[in-house]
Amino acid sequence: MGLLSVIVPCFNEQENIFDFYNELMKNEEFFKGQGVDFELLFIDDGSTDKTVSNVKELIAKDKRVHLISFSRNFGKEAAMYAGLNCAKGDYVAIMDCDLQDPPALLPEMYRAIAQEGYDSVATRRVNRKGEPPIRSFFARKFYKLINKMTKTEIVDGARDYRLMSRKFVDAILSMKEYNRFSKGIFGWVGFKNKWLEFENIERKKGETKWSFWKLFAYAIDGIMAFSTAPLAIASFLGLFFCVVAFIFIILIIIRQQTVGDPHNLVGWASMACIILFVSGVQLFCVGVVGQYLSKAYLEVKQRPLYIVKEEL
Ligand code: UDP
Ligand code: MG
């Protein structure tokens, strides 16, 4: 018998637990036919609603269901990592609890790995129907930008919904970084990957856990985790301003020797502008360096990615 582990990060998803379970179990017949058993890992990311008690209700009915409960909210990245760490399956899937990742795709994903020889099957939504327009706009810009800055391919519209072989999961687990950006990590490890596309599905119940600013911060984390281009841009700016300064010095000397400026008064306004602008650029660049330093600081501390409060 093979084993399929399904990892479900949950943060205040009380309305969705049972719906998700029922929807997933529609695949039971198919997987039984393939000789594959289920293992369901709900990762409670510090929920404050009835998520935990609902999962416990499922555990009482079905012994294939497991729960890992965090001591507080550590974020979806930590929840996914915890799930991968605990999953015992030969095949491992990560899915959202809100049914935006259709469980009906699982059989097709399974076939790609078991029969077509892929190591991972990822999903991508082809549109962003139902999403606020500003969010879609910035999301598109983010993917354009990050793909210019890094060699790792980060696909627009890619979801974290993915089925992986054991080999693939072990590769992900070998990346123990603290600042995790899975969309990049999945691409970085390589292997043979297949993409499935589907139309965006709107969340059935509950609300999205991602505010615009939470997403913005996540985007910055992603760029910093997979690119050092901002550091290179900072040094390039330094060089650029040196060249400009050098040209100015020469021009000023030439003017002094030819036309002259006896009172040295002309140009104080432009001088003030230049000083303000250049010191702004300097502070910005120091800030960029500081951001990388702070990420390195967190890595060096080697804090655990999550703390488990309860495991069932
Ligand atoms: N999630 C989590 N921790 C968080 C935020 C979200 O475990 O801090 C889970 C959430 O319960 C859901 C999945 O991650 O199962 C995706 O979240 P959501 O649907 O809010 O994101 P969206 O689909 O809007 O991008
Ligand atoms: Mg969602």
Coordinates of C-alpha atoms and ligand atoms in Angstrom, one line a residue:
M1 CA 0.0 0.0 0.0
G2 CA 1.2 3.5 -0.8
L3 CA 0.5 6.5 1.4
L4 CA -0.7 9.9 0.4
S5 CA -0.2 12.7 3.0
V6 CA -2.4 15.7 2.6
I7 CA -1.1 18.8 4.5
V8 CA -3.7 21.5 5.3
P9 CA -2.5 24.7 6.9
C10 CA -5.4 26.2 8.8
F11 CA -5.7 29.6 10.5
N12 CA -9.2 30.3 11.8
E13 CA -10.9 28.1 9.3
Q14 CA -13.7 26.7 11.5
E15 CA -16.3 27.0 8.7
N16 CA -14.2 25.1 6.2
I17 CA -12.8 22.0 8.0
F18 CA -15.8 19.7 7.4
D19 CA -16.5 20.9 3.9
F20 CA -12.8 20.4 3.0
Y21 CA -12.8 16.9 4.5
N22 CA -16.0 15.9 2.6
E23 CA -14.7 17.2 -0.6
L24 CA -11.3 15.5 -0.3
M25 CA -12.9 12.2 0.6
K26 CA -14.7 12.2 -2.8
N27 CA -11.3 11.0 -4.0
E28 CA -11.2 8.0 -1.6
E29 CA -12.5 5.5 -4.2
F30 CA -10.0 6.5 -6.8
F31 CA -7.0 6.2 -4.4
K32 CA -8.3 2.9 -3.0
G33 CA -8.3 1.6 -6.5
Q34 CA -4.7 2.7 -6.9
G35 CA -3.7 1.0 -3.6
V36 CA -3.0 4.3 -1.9
D37 CA -4.1 5.2 1.6
F38 CA -4.8 8.7 3.0
E39 CA -3.1 10.5 5.8
L40 CA -4.6 14.0 6.6
L41 CA -2.5 16.5 8.5
F42 CA -4.3 19.6 9.7
I43 CA -1.7 22.2 10.8
D44 CA -3.4 24.7 13.1
D45 CA -1.5 27.9 12.8
G46 CA -2.6 29.4 16.2
S47 CA -6.3 29.6 15.4
T48 CA -8.5 31.3 17.9
D49 CA -11.8 30.0 16.7
K50 CA -13.2 26.4 16.7
T51 CA -10.7 25.1 14.1
V52 CA -9.0 22.8 16.6
S53 CA -12.2 21.4 18.1
N54 CA -13.6 20.7 14.7
V55 CA -10.4 18.9 13.7
K56 CA -10.6 16.9 16.9
E57 CA -14.2 15.9 16.0
L58 CA -12.9 14.5 12.7
I59 CA -10.1 12.7 14.5
A60 CA -12.7 11.0 16.7
K61 CA -14.4 9.7 13.5
D62 CA -11.5 9.0 11.3
K63 CA -8.1 7.8 12.5
R64 CA -6.4 8.9 9.3
V65 CA -6.8 12.5 10.5
H66 CA -4.0 14.1 12.5
L67 CA -3.6 17.5 14.1
I68 CA -0.5 19.6 14.8
S69 CA -1.4 22.7 16.7
F70 CA 1.1 25.7 17.0
S71 CA 1.5 27.7 20.2
R72 CA 0.7 30.9 18.2
N73 CA 0.3 32.1 14.6
F74 CA 3.6 31.4 12.8
G75 CA 2.4 32.0 9.3
K76 CA 1.5 29.7 6.4
E77 CA 5.2 29.0 5.5
A78 CA 5.9 27.6 8.9
A79 CA 2.7 25.5 8.7
M80 CA 3.7 24.0 5.4
Y81 CA 7.1 23.2 6.7
A82 CA 5.7 21.6 9.8
G83 CA 3.4 19.5 7.6
L84 CA 6.3 18.4 5.3
N85 CA 8.3 17.5 8.4
C86 CA 5.7 15.2 9.8
A87 CA 4.3 13.7 6.6
K88 CA 5.2 10.1 6.2
G89 CA 3.6 9.6 2.8
D90 CA 5.2 8.4 -0.5
Y91 CA 3.2 11.2 -2.0
V92 CA 2.6 14.5 -0.3
A93 CA 0.1 17.2 -1.2
I94 CA -0.2 20.7 0.2
M95 CA -3.7 22.3 0.0
D96 CA -5.6 25.3 1.4
C97 CA -8.5 24.7 3.6
D98 CA -10.8 27.1 1.9
L99 CA -11.4 24.8 -1.2
Q100 CA -9.7 27.3 -3.5
D101 CA -7.4 24.4 -4.3
P102 CA -9.8 21.9 -5.9
P103 CA -9.3 18.3 -4.4
A104 CA -10.8 17.0 -7.7
L105 CA -7.4 17.6 -9.4
L106 CA -5.7 15.1 -7.1
P107 CA -6.2 12.0 -9.3
E108 CA -4.7 13.7 -12.3
M109 CA -1.8 14.9 -10.2
Y110 CA -1.3 11.5 -8.8
R111 CA -1.2 9.9 -12.3
A112 CA 1.5 12.4 -13.4
I113 CA 3.8 11.3 -10.6
A114 CA 3.0 7.6 -10.5
Q115 CA 2.7 6.9 -14.2
E116 CA 4.3 9.8 -16.2
G117 CA 7.4 10.0 -14.1
Y118 CA 7.2 13.5 -12.8
D119 CA 8.5 14.4 -9.3
S120 CA 6.1 17.1 -8.6
V121 CA 2.8 18.5 -10.0
A122 CA 2.1 22.2 -9.3
T123 CA -1.0 24.2 -10.0
R124 CA -1.5 27.7 -11.3
R125 CA -4.6 29.7 -11.7
V126 CA -4.9 31.3 -15.1
N127 CA -6.9 34.3 -14.0
R128 CA -7.5 36.3 -10.8
K129 CA -11.3 36.5 -11.1
G130 CA -12.9 37.8 -7.9
E131 CA -9.7 39.4 -6.5
P132 CA -9.5 43.1 -5.8
P133 CA -8.1 44.9 -9.0
I134 CA -5.3 46.7 -7.1
R135 CA -4.1 43.4 -5.6
S136 CA -4.0 41.7 -9.0
F137 CA -2.2 44.7 -10.4
F138 CA 0.6 44.6 -7.8
A139 CA 0.7 40.8 -7.9
R140 CA 1.5 40.9 -11.6
K141 CA 4.1 43.6 -11.2
F142 CA 5.7 41.6 -8.4
Y143 CA 6.1 38.5 -10.5
K144 CA 7.6 40.6 -13.4
L145 CA 10.0 42.2 -11.0
I146 CA 11.1 39.1 -9.1
N147 CA 11.7 37.1 -12.3
K148 CA 14.0 39.9 -13.5
M149 CA 16.0 39.7 -10.3
T150 CA 16.5 36.0 -9.8
K151 CA 17.4 33.0 -11.9
T152 CA 14.9 30.8 -10.0
E153 CA 11.7 30.7 -11.9
I154 CA 8.7 32.1 -9.9
V155 CA 5.5 31.5 -11.9
D156 CA 2.7 34.1 -11.9
G157 CA -0.5 32.7 -10.5
A158 CA 1.3 29.6 -9.0
R159 CA -0.5 28.3 -6.0
D160 CA 1.1 26.4 -3.1
Y161 CA -1.2 23.5 -4.1
R162 CA 1.1 20.8 -5.2
L163 CA 1.6 17.0 -5.1
M164 CA 5.2 15.9 -4.6
S165 CA 7.1 12.6 -4.6
R166 CA 9.1 11.6 -1.5
K167 CA 12.4 12.6 -3.2
F168 CA 11.0 16.1 -3.8
V169 CA 9.8 16.5 -0.3
D170 CA 13.2 15.5 1.1
A171 CA 14.9 18.1 -1.1
I172 CA 12.5 20.8 0.3
L173 CA 13.2 19.6 3.9
S174 CA 16.9 19.9 3.3
M175 CA 16.4 23.7 2.9
K176 CA 16.3 24.7 6.5
E177 CA 16.3 28.5 6.0
Y178 CA 14.4 30.6 8.4
N179 CA 13.1 33.1 5.9
R180 CA 11.0 30.7 3.8
F181 CA 9.5 31.6 0.4
S182 CA 8.0 28.4 -0.9
K183 CA 7.1 29.7 -4.3
G184 CA 10.9 30.1 -4.8
I185 CA 12.0 27.0 -2.9
F186 CA 9.8 24.7 -5.0
G187 CA 11.5 26.1 -8.2
W188 CA 15.0 26.1 -6.7
V189 CA 15.1 22.4 -5.9
G190 CA 14.7 21.5 -9.6
F191 CA 13.3 18.0 -10.6
K192 CA 10.8 17.3 -13.3
N193 CA 7.8 19.4 -12.7
K194 CA 4.4 19.5 -14.4
W195 CA 2.0 22.4 -14.3
L196 CA -1.8 22.1 -14.2
E197 CA -3.9 25.1 -14.8
F198 CA -7.3 26.0 -13.5
E199 CA -9.7 28.9 -13.3
N200 CA -9.6 30.9 -10.1
I201 CA -12.1 29.7 -7.5
E202 CA -13.4 32.2 -4.9
R203 CA -13.2 31.3 -1.3
K204 CA -16.4 29.6 -0.2
K205 CA -16.5 30.6 3.5
G206 CA -14.6 32.8 5.9
E207 CA -12.2 35.5 4.9
T208 CA -8.7 35.7 3.3
K209 CA -6.0 35.9 6.0
W210 CA -3.8 38.0 3.8
S211 CA -4.1 41.8 4.0
F212 CA -2.5 43.9 1.3
W213 CA 0.4 44.9 3.6
K214 CA 0.9 41.3 4.7
L215 CA 1.2 40.3 1.0
F216 CA 3.5 43.3 0.4
A217 CA 5.9 42.2 3.2
Y218 CA 5.8 38.6 1.8
A219 CA 6.7 39.9 -1.6
I220 CA 9.7 41.8 -0.2
D221 CA 10.7 38.6 1.7
G222 CA 10.5 36.7 -1.5
I223 CA 12.7 39.1 -3.4
M224 CA 15.3 39.1 -0.6
A225 CA 15.2 35.3 -0.2
F226 CA 16.0 34.7 -3.9
S227 CA 17.9 37.6 -5.1
T228 CA 20.8 39.8 -4.1
A229 CA 20.1 42.2 -7.0
P230 CA 19.0 45.1 -4.6
L231 CA 22.5 45.0 -3.1
A232 CA 24.1 45.1 -6.6
I233 CA 21.8 48.1 -7.4
A234 CA 22.9 49.8 -4.2
S235 CA 26.6 49.5 -5.2
F236 CA 25.7 50.5 -8.8
L237 CA 24.0 53.7 -7.5
G238 CA 27.1 54.5 -5.5
L239 CA 29.3 54.2 -8.6
F240 CA 26.9 56.2 -10.7
F241 CA 26.9 59.1 -8.3
C242 CA 30.7 59.0 -8.1
V243 CA 30.9 59.4 -11.9
V244 CA 28.3 62.3 -11.8
A245 CA 30.3 64.0 -9.0
F246 CA 33.5 63.7 -11.0
I247 CA 32.0 65.2 -14.1
F248 CA 30.5 68.1 -12.0
I249 CA 33.9 68.8 -10.4
I250 CA 35.5 69.1 -13.8
L251 CA 32.7 71.3 -15.1
I252 CA 33.0 73.6 -12.1
I253 CA 36.8 74.0 -12.5
I254 CA 36.4 74.8 -16.1
R255 CA 33.7 77.4 -15.3
Q256 CA 35.9 79.0 -12.6
Q257 CA 38.8 79.3 -15.0
T258 CA 36.7 80.7 -17.9
V259 CA 33.5 82.6 -17.1
G260 CA 34.2 82.8 -13.3
D261 CA 31.7 83.2 -10.4
P262 CA 33.4 85.9 -8.2
H263 CA 30.9 85.6 -5.3
N264 CA 30.4 81.9 -5.4
L265 CA 26.7 82.5 -4.9
V266 CA 25.1 81.1 -8.0
G267 CA 23.8 77.6 -7.6
W268 CA 23.1 77.3 -3.8
A269 CA 19.5 76.1 -4.5
S270 CA 20.7 73.3 -6.9
M271 CA 23.3 72.4 -4.3
A272 CA 20.7 72.0 -1.6
C273 CA 18.7 69.8 -4.0
I274 CA 21.7 67.7 -4.8
I275 CA 22.6 67.2 -1.2
L276 CA 19.0 66.2 -0.3
F277 CA 18.7 63.8 -3.2
V278 CA 22.0 62.1 -2.7
S279 CA 21.7 61.7 1.0
G280 CA 18.2 60.2 0.3
V281 CA 19.8 57.7 -2.0
Q282 CA 22.5 56.9 0.5
L283 CA 20.0 56.3 3.3
F284 CA 17.9 54.1 0.9
C285 CA 20.9 52.0 0.1
V286 CA 22.0 51.7 3.7
G287 CA 18.4 50.6 4.3
V288 CA 18.7 47.9 1.7
V289 CA 21.9 46.6 3.2
G290 CA 20.2 46.7 6.6
Q291 CA 17.3 44.6 5.4
Y292 CA 19.7 41.9 4.2
L293 CA 21.6 42.1 7.5
S294 CA 18.4 41.7 9.5
K295 CA 17.5 38.6 7.5
A296 CA 21.0 37.2 8.1
Y297 CA 20.6 38.0 11.8
L298 CA 17.4 35.9 12.0
E299 CA 19.1 33.1 10.1
V300 CA 22.1 33.1 12.4
K301 CA 19.9 32.9 15.5
Q302 CA 18.6 29.5 14.3
R303 CA 15.3 29.9 16.1
P304 CA 12.8 27.1 15.4
L305 CA 10.3 27.8 12.6
Y306 CA 7.4 26.9 14.8
I307 CA 6.5 25.6 18.3
V308 CA 4.1 22.8 18.7
K309 CA 1.5 23.1 21.4
E310 CA -0.4 19.9 20.8
E311 CA -0.1 16.9 18.5
L312 CA -2.7 14.3 17.9
Ligands
UDP1 N1 -3.0 30.3 6.6 C1 -2.2 29.9 7.6 N2 -1.5 30.8 8.4 C2 -1.7 32.2 8.1 C3 -2.5 32.6 7.0 C4 -3.1 31.6 6.3 O1 -2.1 28.7 7.9 O2 -1.0 33.0 8.8 C5 -3.7 29.3 5.8 C6 -5.2 29.5 5.6 O3 -5.9 28.9 6.7 C7 -5.5 28.8 4.3 C8 -4.3 29.1 3.5 O4 -3.2 29.4 4.4 O5 -5.8 27.5 4.4 C9 -4.4 30.2 2.5 O6 -4.9 31.3 3.1 P1 -6.0 32.3 2.5 O7 -7.0 31.5 1.8 O8 -6.4 33.3 3.5 O9 -5.1 33.0 1.4 P2 -5.6 33.4 -0.1 O10 -6.1 32.2 -0.7 O11 -6.5 34.5 0.1 O12 -4.3 33.8 -0.8
MG2 MG -7.6 31.1 0.0

